[in-house]
Amino acid sequence: MSKTQRDVLGNGIKALFGDVNVDDLRKKPVGYINKEIVGTKESQDTSDILRIPMDMIEPNPFQPRMSFDQDALNELADSIRSFGLIQPITVRKKSENKYQIISGERRYRACRLAGMDMIPAYIRDANDQGMLEMAIVENIQRENLDPIEVAMSYQRLIEECSLTQEKMAERVGKKRASVTNYLRLLKLPAKVQHDLKVGLLSVGHAKVLLSLDNQDLQDELCDLVIKNDLSVRQLEEKIHKLNDTAKEKKQKEQTLPDHYYKVLEHMGKFFTNDISLKRNNNGKGSMTIHFESDEEIEKFLNALEEANL
């Protein structure tokens, strides 16, 4: 944020609240110091926010996010030092003094970086499957997962929780077509998935590449998009040109006259491998014979000599 932007915001706050110290307002953390510490009472309402010591919490083994950007974590930690943790994490109780994260591992890691010894949390009852579902659903809805992480999360729910795509869509609050499109991303070549994952390629580009069956061509066009900074529209135009060229080539390929097939049939008596015969509109062309051994050539030559050809 520039100095001018800060000044404009500051003036706006002053207009609403009068002559106050704007910096103090900004830096006052959101506090949960009035919340009870877990275990201090025999009966506590787990629908409320409770404070849990950091050393009593363990990460979520079903965490769909596979990597955490360190710079982003540091920025979040700085924000937590200034403003507190705005959104509590969600955990489940595993034992008397141990809790496992259902959702909010990124916030948990940032709180550790910020030096917090307690973290505010909601406590839920959940078995492993329920925990997996809740973790993925909340992460998809609230965390900035990359497209491949989202797709792999959907795939895990389908495979590990035996959900259909319709049930999956209901769980995550998405249209079935959206779920299907994400799952299709996993059919792309590994290189394209990597470039999509690290942000070199957009989901829009990936959807266009999925219209191709040739993975080598998908790789090549992916590189072209990145090198020339092509828009989705420009990529579509290139693929349309490729398709038009393929159609023109197919239209030029004429059906062979009947006597050409007779030639192939006779030649096939002497050679095990395929024989290819190409012909253009002018009647010019080529024949390619693939032979398996010297014996096949000798057999063919003997037939020609016996026929006096």
PDB file of C-alpha atoms in Angstrom:
ATOM      1  CA  MET A   1       0.000   0.000   0.000  1.00  0.00           C
ATOM      2  CA  SER A   2       1.427   3.422  -0.962  1.00  0.00           C
ATOM      3  CA  LYS A   3       1.739   6.392   1.404  1.00  0.00           C
ATOM      4  CA  THR A   4      -1.024   8.179  -0.530  1.00  0.00           C
ATOM      5  CA  GLN A   5      -3.374   5.191  -0.107  1.00  0.00           C
ATOM      6  CA  ARG A   6      -2.610   5.053   3.637  1.00  0.00           C
ATOM      7  CA  ASP A   7      -3.300   8.776   3.951  1.00  0.00           C
ATOM      8  CA  VAL A   8      -6.641   8.450   2.157  1.00  0.00           C
ATOM      9  CA  LEU A   9      -7.713   5.546   4.390  1.00  0.00           C
ATOM     10  CA  GLY A  10      -6.538   7.406   7.476  1.00  0.00           C
ATOM     11  CA  ASN A  11      -8.552  10.477   6.574  1.00  0.00           C
ATOM     12  CA  GLY A  12     -11.609   8.303   5.981  1.00  0.00           C
ATOM     13  CA  ILE A  13     -11.337   6.730   9.471  1.00  0.00           C
ATOM     14  CA  LYS A  14     -10.835  10.143  11.061  1.00  0.00           C
ATOM     15  CA  ALA A  15     -13.952  11.435   9.317  1.00  0.00           C
ATOM     16  CA  LEU A  16     -15.969   8.624  10.911  1.00  0.00           C
ATOM     17  CA  PHE A  17     -14.415   8.501  14.387  1.00  0.00           C
ATOM     18  CA  GLY A  18     -13.020  11.965  14.895  1.00  0.00           C
ATOM     19  CA  ASP A  19      -9.453  12.808  15.831  1.00  0.00           C
ATOM     20  CA  VAL A  20      -8.147   9.424  16.956  1.00  0.00           C
ATOM     21  CA  ASN A  21      -4.834   7.629  16.660  1.00  0.00           C
ATOM     22  CA  VAL A  22      -5.374   5.633  13.461  1.00  0.00           C
ATOM     23  CA  ASP A  23      -2.202   3.556  13.889  1.00  0.00           C
ATOM     24  CA  ASP A  24      -3.369   2.347  17.315  1.00  0.00           C
ATOM     25  CA  LEU A  25      -6.669   1.241  15.794  1.00  0.00           C
ATOM     26  CA  ARG A  26      -4.904  -0.690  13.081  1.00  0.00           C
ATOM     27  CA  LYS A  27      -2.440  -2.451  15.359  1.00  0.00           C
ATOM     28  CA  LYS A  28      -4.795  -3.520  18.113  1.00  0.00           C
ATOM     29  CA  PRO A  29      -4.973  -7.321  17.761  1.00  0.00           C
ATOM     30  CA  VAL A  30      -8.190  -9.281  17.751  1.00  0.00           C
ATOM     31  CA  GLY A  31      -8.037 -10.949  21.143  1.00  0.00           C
ATOM     32  CA  TYR A  32      -9.443 -14.182  22.527  1.00  0.00           C
ATOM     33  CA  ILE A  33      -8.002 -13.621  25.995  1.00  0.00           C
ATOM     34  CA  ASN A  34     -11.536 -13.735  27.396  1.00  0.00           C
ATOM     35  CA  LYS A  35     -11.955 -17.267  26.094  1.00  0.00           C
ATOM     36  CA  GLU A  36     -11.425 -20.204  28.411  1.00  0.00           C
ATOM     37  CA  ILE A  37      -8.380 -22.450  28.104  1.00  0.00           C
ATOM     38  CA  VAL A  38      -9.309 -25.983  27.103  1.00  0.00           C
ATOM     39  CA  GLY A  39      -9.478 -28.392  30.053  1.00  0.00           C
ATOM     40  CA  THR A  40      -9.843 -25.751  32.745  1.00  0.00           C
ATOM     41  CA  LYS A  41     -13.390 -26.938  33.381  1.00  0.00           C
ATOM     42  CA  GLU A  42     -14.907 -30.412  33.277  1.00  0.00           C
ATOM     43  CA  SER A  43     -17.725 -29.317  31.011  1.00  0.00           C
ATOM     44  CA  GLN A  44     -17.086 -26.854  28.235  1.00  0.00           C
ATOM     45  CA  ASP A  45     -19.204 -25.896  25.228  1.00  0.00           C
ATOM     46  CA  THR A  46     -17.169 -27.017  22.251  1.00  0.00           C
ATOM     47  CA  SER A  47     -19.346 -24.974  19.895  1.00  0.00           C
ATOM     48  CA  ASP A  48     -17.611 -21.923  21.406  1.00  0.00           C
ATOM     49  CA  ILE A  49     -14.027 -20.844  20.812  1.00  0.00           C
ATOM     50  CA  LEU A  50     -11.508 -22.266  23.296  1.00  0.00           C
ATOM     51  CA  ARG A  51      -7.807 -21.522  23.649  1.00  0.00           C
ATOM     52  CA  ILE A  52      -5.483 -24.505  23.266  1.00  0.00           C
ATOM     53  CA  PRO A  53      -1.749 -24.608  24.089  1.00  0.00           C
ATOM     54  CA  MET A  54       0.265 -24.916  20.875  1.00  0.00           C
ATOM     55  CA  ASP A  55       2.161 -27.989  22.101  1.00  0.00           C
ATOM     56  CA  MET A  56      -1.126 -29.885  22.469  1.00  0.00           C
ATOM     57  CA  ILE A  57      -1.880 -29.606  18.727  1.00  0.00           C
ATOM     58  CA  GLU A  58      -0.608 -31.847  15.928  1.00  0.00           C
ATOM     59  CA  PRO A  59      -0.922 -31.318  12.132  1.00  0.00           C
ATOM     60  CA  ASN A  60      -3.601 -32.914   9.988  1.00  0.00           C
ATOM     61  CA  PRO A  61      -2.347 -36.046   8.124  1.00  0.00           C
ATOM     62  CA  PHE A  62      -5.142 -35.516   5.572  1.00  0.00           C
ATOM     63  CA  GLN A  63      -4.022 -31.966   4.772  1.00  0.00           C
ATOM     64  CA  PRO A  64      -4.739 -31.485   1.035  1.00  0.00           C
ATOM     65  CA  ARG A  65      -2.251 -28.628   0.719  1.00  0.00           C
ATOM     66  CA  MET A  66       1.131 -30.170  -0.070  1.00  0.00           C
ATOM     67  CA  SER A  67       3.302 -27.068   0.233  1.00  0.00           C
ATOM     68  CA  PHE A  68       3.238 -23.776   2.091  1.00  0.00           C
ATOM     69  CA  ASP A  69       4.850 -20.658   0.671  1.00  0.00           C
ATOM     70  CA  GLN A  70       7.326 -19.439   3.299  1.00  0.00           C
ATOM     71  CA  ASP A  71       7.064 -15.778   2.297  1.00  0.00           C
ATOM     72  CA  ALA A  72       3.266 -15.929   2.539  1.00  0.00           C
ATOM     73  CA  LEU A  73       3.539 -17.622   5.966  1.00  0.00           C
ATOM     74  CA  ASN A  74       5.884 -14.876   7.169  1.00  0.00           C
ATOM     75  CA  GLU A  75       3.452 -12.220   5.966  1.00  0.00           C
ATOM     76  CA  LEU A  76       0.572 -13.942   7.752  1.00  0.00           C
ATOM     77  CA  ALA A  77       2.684 -14.223  10.920  1.00  0.00           C
ATOM     78  CA  ASP A  78       3.388 -10.468  10.766  1.00  0.00           C
ATOM     79  CA  SER A  79      -0.342  -9.835  10.347  1.00  0.00           C
ATOM     80  CA  ILE A  80      -1.127 -12.054  13.347  1.00  0.00           C
ATOM     81  CA  ARG A  81       1.407 -10.156  15.484  1.00  0.00           C
ATOM     82  CA  SER A  82      -0.338  -6.912  14.547  1.00  0.00           C
ATOM     83  CA  PHE A  83      -3.983  -7.923  14.387  1.00  0.00           C
ATOM     84  CA  GLY A  84      -4.215 -11.300  16.131  1.00  0.00           C
ATOM     85  CA  LEU A  85      -5.703 -14.426  14.583  1.00  0.00           C
ATOM     86  CA  ILE A  86      -8.979 -13.289  13.026  1.00  0.00           C
ATOM     87  CA  GLN A  87     -10.268 -16.770  12.173  1.00  0.00           C
ATOM     88  CA  PRO A  88      -9.766 -19.584  14.729  1.00  0.00           C
ATOM     89  CA  ILE A  89      -8.633 -22.992  13.510  1.00  0.00           C
ATOM     90  CA  THR A  90     -10.775 -26.138  13.824  1.00  0.00           C
ATOM     91  CA  VAL A  91      -9.516 -29.246  15.643  1.00  0.00           C
ATOM     92  CA  ARG A  92     -10.713 -32.616  16.898  1.00  0.00           C
ATOM     93  CA  LYS A  93      -9.833 -34.150  20.249  1.00  0.00           C
ATOM     94  CA  LYS A  94      -7.653 -37.267  19.975  1.00  0.00           C
ATOM     95  CA  SER A  95      -6.801 -37.798  23.645  1.00  0.00           C
ATOM     96  CA  GLU A  96      -6.901 -35.942  26.942  1.00  0.00           C
ATOM     97  CA  ASN A  97      -4.047 -33.633  26.006  1.00  0.00           C
ATOM     98  CA  LYS A  98      -3.823 -33.956  22.238  1.00  0.00           C
ATOM     99  CA  TYR A  99      -5.781 -32.271  19.441  1.00  0.00           C
ATOM    100  CA  GLN A 100      -5.504 -32.718  15.684  1.00  0.00           C
ATOM    101  CA  ILE A 101      -6.085 -29.975  13.116  1.00  0.00           C
ATOM    102  CA  ILE A 102      -9.136 -30.393  10.906  1.00  0.00           C
ATOM    103  CA  SER A 103      -8.653 -27.114   9.058  1.00  0.00           C
ATOM    104  CA  GLY A 104      -6.414 -24.100   9.446  1.00  0.00           C
ATOM    105  CA  GLU A 105      -2.921 -25.615   9.305  1.00  0.00           C
ATOM    106  CA  ARG A 106      -1.597 -22.571   7.472  1.00  0.00           C
ATOM    107  CA  ARG A 107      -2.925 -20.325  10.264  1.00  0.00           C
ATOM    108  CA  TYR A 108      -1.455 -22.718  12.857  1.00  0.00           C
ATOM    109  CA  ARG A 109       2.003 -22.566  11.263  1.00  0.00           C
ATOM    110  CA  ALA A 110       1.852 -18.788  11.054  1.00  0.00           C
ATOM    111  CA  CYS A 111       0.849 -18.577  14.731  1.00  0.00           C
ATOM    112  CA  ARG A 112       3.914 -20.626  15.663  1.00  0.00           C
ATOM    113  CA  LEU A 113       6.081 -18.234  13.641  1.00  0.00           C
ATOM    114  CA  ALA A 114       4.411 -15.331  15.428  1.00  0.00           C
ATOM    115  CA  GLY A 115       5.449 -16.837  18.779  1.00  0.00           C
ATOM    116  CA  MET A 116       1.974 -17.566  20.114  1.00  0.00           C
ATOM    117  CA  ASP A 117       1.762 -20.095  22.965  1.00  0.00           C
ATOM    118  CA  MET A 118      -2.038 -20.444  22.738  1.00  0.00           C
ATOM    119  CA  ILE A 119      -4.255 -20.640  19.676  1.00  0.00           C
ATOM    120  CA  PRO A 120      -8.035 -20.099  19.491  1.00  0.00           C
ATOM    121  CA  ALA A 121      -9.903 -23.076  18.057  1.00  0.00           C
ATOM    122  CA  TYR A 122     -13.266 -24.692  17.487  1.00  0.00           C
ATOM    123  CA  ILE A 123     -13.432 -28.329  18.610  1.00  0.00           C
ATOM    124  CA  ARG A 124     -15.433 -30.828  16.587  1.00  0.00           C
ATOM    125  CA  ASP A 125     -16.108 -34.550  16.845  1.00  0.00           C
ATOM    126  CA  ALA A 126     -15.105 -36.321  13.630  1.00  0.00           C
ATOM    127  CA  ASN A 127     -13.866 -39.724  12.525  1.00  0.00           C
ATOM    128  CA  ASP A 128     -11.120 -39.943   9.903  1.00  0.00           C
ATOM    129  CA  GLN A 129     -13.495 -39.846   6.939  1.00  0.00           C
ATOM    130  CA  GLY A 130     -15.511 -36.997   8.394  1.00  0.00           C
ATOM    131  CA  MET A 131     -12.288 -35.206   9.217  1.00  0.00           C
ATOM    132  CA  LEU A 132     -10.995 -35.639   5.686  1.00  0.00           C
ATOM    133  CA  GLU A 133     -14.225 -34.314   4.206  1.00  0.00           C
ATOM    134  CA  MET A 134     -14.349 -31.298   6.505  1.00  0.00           C
ATOM    135  CA  ALA A 135     -10.684 -30.461   5.934  1.00  0.00           C
ATOM    136  CA  ILE A 136     -10.959 -30.580   2.160  1.00  0.00           C
ATOM    137  CA  VAL A 137     -14.286 -28.765   1.950  1.00  0.00           C
ATOM    138  CA  GLU A 138     -13.100 -25.896   4.140  1.00  0.00           C
ATOM    139  CA  ASN A 139      -9.755 -25.652   2.383  1.00  0.00           C
ATOM    140  CA  ILE A 140     -11.382 -25.560  -1.046  1.00  0.00           C
ATOM    141  CA  GLN A 141     -13.812 -22.887   0.067  1.00  0.00           C
ATOM    142  CA  ARG A 142     -11.465 -20.724   2.136  1.00  0.00           C
ATOM    143  CA  GLU A 143      -7.834 -21.470   1.280  1.00  0.00           C
ATOM    144  CA  ASN A 144      -5.984 -20.517  -1.864  1.00  0.00           C
ATOM    145  CA  LEU A 145      -5.230 -24.027  -3.113  1.00  0.00           C
ATOM    146  CA  ASP A 146      -3.736 -24.279  -6.580  1.00  0.00           C
ATOM    147  CA  PRO A 147      -5.891 -26.011  -9.250  1.00  0.00           C
ATOM    148  CA  ILE A 148      -3.985 -29.308  -9.087  1.00  0.00           C
ATOM    149  CA  GLU A 149      -4.311 -29.458  -5.293  1.00  0.00           C
ATOM    150  CA  VAL A 150      -8.059 -28.874  -5.664  1.00  0.00           C
ATOM    151  CA  ALA A 151      -8.302 -31.604  -8.301  1.00  0.00           C
ATOM    152  CA  MET A 152      -6.306 -34.068  -6.190  1.00  0.00           C
ATOM    153  CA  SER A 153      -8.467 -33.235  -3.175  1.00  0.00           C
ATOM    154  CA  TYR A 154     -11.600 -34.018  -5.180  1.00  0.00           C
ATOM    155  CA  GLN A 155     -10.003 -37.254  -6.365  1.00  0.00           C
ATOM    156  CA  ARG A 156      -9.158 -38.303  -2.807  1.00  0.00           C
ATOM    157  CA  LEU A 157     -12.711 -37.717  -1.644  1.00  0.00           C
ATOM    158  CA  ILE A 158     -14.050 -39.811  -4.522  1.00  0.00           C
ATOM    159  CA  GLU A 159     -11.591 -42.661  -3.984  1.00  0.00           C
ATOM    160  CA  GLU A 160     -11.281 -42.693  -0.189  1.00  0.00           C
ATOM    161  CA  CYS A 161     -14.837 -41.752   0.729  1.00  0.00           C
ATOM    162  CA  SER A 162     -16.588 -43.544  -2.171  1.00  0.00           C
ATOM    163  CA  LEU A 163     -18.376 -40.422  -3.383  1.00  0.00           C
ATOM    164  CA  THR A 164     -19.870 -39.974  -6.826  1.00  0.00           C
ATOM    165  CA  GLN A 165     -19.208 -36.731  -8.676  1.00  0.00           C
ATOM    166  CA  GLU A 166     -22.754 -35.613  -7.830  1.00  0.00           C
ATOM    167  CA  LYS A 167     -22.222 -36.227  -4.108  1.00  0.00           C
ATOM    168  CA  MET A 168     -18.824 -34.549  -4.394  1.00  0.00           C
ATOM    169  CA  ALA A 169     -20.430 -31.445  -5.876  1.00  0.00           C
ATOM    170  CA  GLU A 170     -22.941 -31.360  -3.016  1.00  0.00           C
ATOM    171  CA  ARG A 171     -20.167 -31.664  -0.395  1.00  0.00           C
ATOM    172  CA  VAL A 172     -18.113 -28.770  -1.753  1.00  0.00           C
ATOM    173  CA  GLY A 173     -21.027 -26.604  -2.859  1.00  0.00           C
ATOM    174  CA  LYS A 174     -19.965 -26.607  -6.507  1.00  0.00           C
ATOM    175  CA  LYS A 175     -21.722 -27.478  -9.750  1.00  0.00           C
ATOM    176  CA  ARG A 176     -20.990 -30.975 -10.995  1.00  0.00           C
ATOM    177  CA  ALA A 177     -19.534 -29.541 -14.214  1.00  0.00           C
ATOM    178  CA  SER A 178     -17.013 -27.550 -12.163  1.00  0.00           C
ATOM    179  CA  VAL A 179     -15.936 -30.676 -10.247  1.00  0.00           C
ATOM    180  CA  THR A 180     -15.628 -32.624 -13.502  1.00  0.00           C
ATOM    181  CA  ASN A 181     -13.482 -29.896 -15.071  1.00  0.00           C
ATOM    182  CA  TYR A 182     -11.084 -29.936 -12.128  1.00  0.00           C
ATOM    183  CA  LEU A 183     -10.794 -33.736 -12.218  1.00  0.00           C
ATOM    184  CA  ARG A 184      -9.987 -33.573 -15.942  1.00  0.00           C
ATOM    185  CA  LEU A 185      -6.889 -31.511 -15.125  1.00  0.00           C
ATOM    186  CA  LEU A 186      -5.328 -34.699 -13.717  1.00  0.00           C
ATOM    187  CA  LYS A 187      -5.387 -36.173 -17.242  1.00  0.00           C
ATOM    188  CA  LEU A 188      -2.916 -33.552 -18.478  1.00  0.00           C
ATOM    189  CA  PRO A 189       0.773 -34.501 -18.900  1.00  0.00           C
ATOM    190  CA  ALA A 190       2.939 -34.133 -15.798  1.00  0.00           C
ATOM    191  CA  LYS A 191       4.756 -31.112 -17.232  1.00  0.00           C
ATOM    192  CA  VAL A 192       1.522 -29.237 -17.941  1.00  0.00           C
ATOM    193  CA  GLN A 193       0.235 -30.081 -14.457  1.00  0.00           C
ATOM    194  CA  HIS A 194       3.476 -28.718 -12.983  1.00  0.00           C
ATOM    195  CA  ASP A 195       3.233 -25.452 -14.935  1.00  0.00           C
ATOM    196  CA  LEU A 196      -0.408 -25.113 -13.899  1.00  0.00           C
ATOM    197  CA  LYS A 197       0.474 -25.807 -10.275  1.00  0.00           C
ATOM    198  CA  VAL A 198       3.216 -23.161 -10.079  1.00  0.00           C
ATOM    199  CA  GLY A 199       1.113 -20.550 -11.843  1.00  0.00           C
ATOM    200  CA  LEU A 200       2.837 -20.463 -15.236  1.00  0.00           C
ATOM    201  CA  LEU A 201      -0.371 -21.644 -16.898  1.00  0.00           C
ATOM    202  CA  SER A 202      -3.977 -20.680 -16.139  1.00  0.00           C
ATOM    203  CA  VAL A 203      -6.926 -23.034 -15.710  1.00  0.00           C
ATOM    204  CA  GLY A 204      -8.413 -21.461 -18.839  1.00  0.00           C
ATOM    205  CA  HIS A 205      -5.359 -22.458 -20.875  1.00  0.00           C
ATOM    206  CA  ALA A 206      -5.455 -25.957 -19.367  1.00  0.00           C
ATOM    207  CA  LYS A 207      -9.106 -26.451 -20.359  1.00  0.00           C
ATOM    208  CA  VAL A 208      -8.250 -25.525 -23.945  1.00  0.00           C
ATOM    209  CA  LEU A 209      -5.307 -27.959 -23.989  1.00  0.00           C
ATOM    210  CA  LEU A 210      -7.654 -30.719 -22.820  1.00  0.00           C
ATOM    211  CA  SER A 211      -9.399 -30.481 -26.195  1.00  0.00           C
ATOM    212  CA  LEU A 212      -6.314 -32.170 -27.685  1.00  0.00           C
ATOM    213  CA  ASP A 213      -5.652 -35.904 -27.478  1.00  0.00           C
ATOM    214  CA  ASN A 214      -1.947 -35.679 -28.263  1.00  0.00           C
ATOM    215  CA  GLN A 215       0.089 -35.170 -25.053  1.00  0.00           C
ATOM    216  CA  ASP A 216       3.245 -34.196 -26.937  1.00  0.00           C
ATOM    217  CA  LEU A 217       1.271 -31.450 -28.651  1.00  0.00           C
ATOM    218  CA  GLN A 218      -0.154 -30.372 -25.282  1.00  0.00           C
ATOM    219  CA  ASP A 219       3.409 -30.048 -23.938  1.00  0.00           C
ATOM    220  CA  GLU A 220       4.554 -28.049 -26.970  1.00  0.00           C
ATOM    221  CA  LEU A 221       1.612 -25.656 -26.860  1.00  0.00           C
ATOM    222  CA  CYS A 222       2.049 -25.234 -23.106  1.00  0.00           C
ATOM    223  CA  ASP A 223       5.641 -24.105 -23.708  1.00  0.00           C
ATOM    224  CA  LEU A 224       4.445 -21.778 -26.475  1.00  0.00           C
ATOM    225  CA  VAL A 225       1.859 -20.166 -24.185  1.00  0.00           C
ATOM    226  CA  ILE A 226       4.493 -19.493 -21.517  1.00  0.00           C
ATOM    227  CA  LYS A 227       7.180 -18.312 -23.950  1.00  0.00           C
ATOM    228  CA  ASN A 228       4.936 -15.926 -25.910  1.00  0.00           C
ATOM    229  CA  ASP A 229       2.522 -15.061 -23.082  1.00  0.00           C
ATOM    230  CA  LEU A 230      -0.446 -16.182 -25.196  1.00  0.00           C
ATOM    231  CA  SER A 231      -3.962 -15.465 -24.021  1.00  0.00           C
ATOM    232  CA  VAL A 232      -6.580 -18.219 -23.820  1.00  0.00           C
ATOM    233  CA  ARG A 233      -8.159 -16.814 -26.974  1.00  0.00           C
ATOM    234  CA  GLN A 234      -4.849 -16.888 -28.860  1.00  0.00           C
ATOM    235  CA  LEU A 235      -4.296 -20.500 -27.791  1.00  0.00           C
ATOM    236  CA  GLU A 236      -7.785 -21.401 -29.036  1.00  0.00           C
ATOM    237  CA  GLU A 237      -7.006 -19.789 -32.397  1.00  0.00           C
ATOM    238  CA  LYS A 238      -3.770 -21.787 -32.734  1.00  0.00           C
ATOM    239  CA  ILE A 239      -5.596 -25.035 -31.983  1.00  0.00           C
ATOM    240  CA  HIS A 240      -8.333 -24.129 -34.477  1.00  0.00           C
ATOM    241  CA  LYS A 241      -5.645 -23.621 -37.129  1.00  0.00           C
ATOM    242  CA  LEU A 242      -4.122 -27.000 -36.294  1.00  0.00           C
ATOM    243  CA  ASN A 243      -7.543 -28.647 -36.577  1.00  0.00           C
ATOM    244  CA  ASP A 244      -8.244 -26.889 -39.887  1.00  0.00           C
ATOM    245  CA  THR A 245      -4.908 -28.072 -41.272  1.00  0.00           C
ATOM    246  CA  ALA A 246      -5.680 -31.644 -40.184  1.00  0.00           C
ATOM    247  CA  LYS A 247      -9.114 -31.461 -41.864  1.00  0.00           C
ATOM    248  CA  GLU A 248      -7.594 -30.158 -45.097  1.00  0.00           C
ATOM    249  CA  LYS A 249      -5.036 -32.961 -45.063  1.00  0.00           C
ATOM    250  CA  LYS A 250      -7.765 -35.521 -44.504  1.00  0.00           C
ATOM    251  CA  GLN A 251      -9.868 -34.089 -47.323  1.00  0.00           C
ATOM    252  CA  LYS A 252      -6.907 -34.372 -49.678  1.00  0.00           C
ATOM    253  CA  GLU A 253      -6.520 -38.050 -48.890  1.00  0.00           C
ATOM    254  CA  GLN A 254      -8.597 -39.729 -51.584  1.00  0.00           C
ATOM    255  CA  THR A 255     -10.006 -43.218 -51.403  1.00  0.00           C
ATOM    256  CA  LEU A 256      -7.830 -45.524 -53.498  1.00  0.00           C
ATOM    257  CA  PRO A 257      -9.297 -46.996 -56.684  1.00  0.00           C
ATOM    258  CA  ASP A 258     -10.224 -50.720 -56.503  1.00  0.00           C
ATOM    259  CA  HIS A 259      -7.239 -51.933 -58.532  1.00  0.00           C
ATOM    260  CA  TYR A 260      -4.876 -50.368 -55.987  1.00  0.00           C
ATOM    261  CA  TYR A 261      -6.334 -52.631 -53.318  1.00  0.00           C
ATOM    262  CA  LYS A 262      -5.769 -55.617 -55.616  1.00  0.00           C
ATOM    263  CA  VAL A 263      -2.083 -54.661 -55.810  1.00  0.00           C
ATOM    264  CA  LEU A 264      -1.900 -54.502 -51.991  1.00  0.00           C
ATOM    265  CA  GLU A 265      -3.649 -57.854 -51.722  1.00  0.00           C
ATOM    266  CA  HIS A 266      -1.196 -59.573 -54.066  1.00  0.00           C
ATOM    267  CA  MET A 267       1.847 -57.980 -52.443  1.00  0.00           C
ATOM    268  CA  GLY A 268       0.589 -59.026 -49.047  1.00  0.00           C
ATOM    269  CA  LYS A 269       1.006 -62.673 -50.003  1.00  0.00           C
ATOM    270  CA  PHE A 270       4.785 -62.254 -49.936  1.00  0.00           C
ATOM    271  CA  PHE A 271       5.372 -59.886 -47.010  1.00  0.00           C
ATOM    272  CA  THR A 272       4.433 -60.246 -43.354  1.00  0.00           C
ATOM    273  CA  ASN A 273       4.505 -56.529 -42.479  1.00  0.00           C
ATOM    274  CA  ASP A 274       2.125 -53.843 -43.708  1.00  0.00           C
ATOM    275  CA  ILE A 275       2.522 -52.314 -47.137  1.00  0.00           C
ATOM    276  CA  SER A 276       1.579 -48.645 -47.479  1.00  0.00           C
ATOM    277  CA  LEU A 277       0.396 -47.033 -50.667  1.00  0.00           C
ATOM    278  CA  LYS A 278      -0.158 -43.280 -51.055  1.00  0.00           C
ATOM    279  CA  ARG A 279      -1.697 -41.484 -54.044  1.00  0.00           C
ATOM    280  CA  ASN A 280      -2.406 -37.800 -54.694  1.00  0.00           C
ATOM    281  CA  ASN A 281      -5.129 -36.251 -56.838  1.00  0.00           C
ATOM    282  CA  ASN A 282      -2.917 -36.381 -59.925  1.00  0.00           C
ATOM    283  CA  GLY A 283      -2.420 -40.124 -59.662  1.00  0.00           C
ATOM    284  CA  LYS A 284       1.173 -39.820 -58.434  1.00  0.00           C
ATOM    285  CA  GLY A 285       2.218 -41.569 -55.272  1.00  0.00           C
ATOM    286  CA  SER A 286       4.483 -44.023 -53.547  1.00  0.00           C
ATOM    287  CA  MET A 287       4.476 -47.568 -52.243  1.00  0.00           C
ATOM    288  CA  THR A 288       6.434 -48.596 -49.143  1.00  0.00           C
ATOM    289  CA  ILE A 289       7.242 -52.243 -48.440  1.00  0.00           C
ATOM    290  CA  HIS A 290       8.452 -53.319 -45.005  1.00  0.00           C
ATOM    291  CA  PHE A 291      10.063 -56.762 -45.208  1.00  0.00           C
ATOM    292  CA  GLU A 292      10.825 -59.059 -42.308  1.00  0.00           C
ATOM    293  CA  SER A 293      13.801 -60.967 -43.743  1.00  0.00           C
ATOM    294  CA  ASP A 294      15.931 -61.758 -46.805  1.00  0.00           C
ATOM    295  CA  GLU A 295      13.747 -64.817 -47.338  1.00  0.00           C
ATOM    296  CA  GLU A 296      10.720 -62.608 -48.012  1.00  0.00           C
ATOM    297  CA  ILE A 297      12.594 -60.714 -50.733  1.00  0.00           C
ATOM    298  CA  GLU A 298      13.805 -63.994 -52.298  1.00  0.00           C
ATOM    299  CA  LYS A 299      10.251 -65.386 -52.242  1.00  0.00           C
ATOM    300  CA  PHE A 300       8.971 -62.254 -53.955  1.00  0.00           C
ATOM    301  CA  LEU A 301      11.774 -62.316 -56.552  1.00  0.00           C
ATOM    302  CA  ASN A 302      11.117 -65.996 -57.359  1.00  0.00           C
ATOM    303  CA  ALA A 303       7.439 -65.210 -57.942  1.00  0.00           C
ATOM    304  CA  LEU A 304       8.344 -62.397 -60.334  1.00  0.00           C
ATOM    305  CA  GLU A 305      10.784 -64.648 -62.278  1.00  0.00           C
ATOM    306  CA  GLU A 306       8.282 -67.486 -62.521  1.00  0.00           C
ATOM    307  CA  ALA A 307       5.737 -65.043 -63.941  1.00  0.00           C
ATOM    308  CA  ASN A 308       8.373 -63.649 -66.328  1.00  0.00           C
ATOM    309  CA  LEU A 309       7.855 -60.144 -64.899  1.00  0.00           C
TER     310      LEU A 309
END
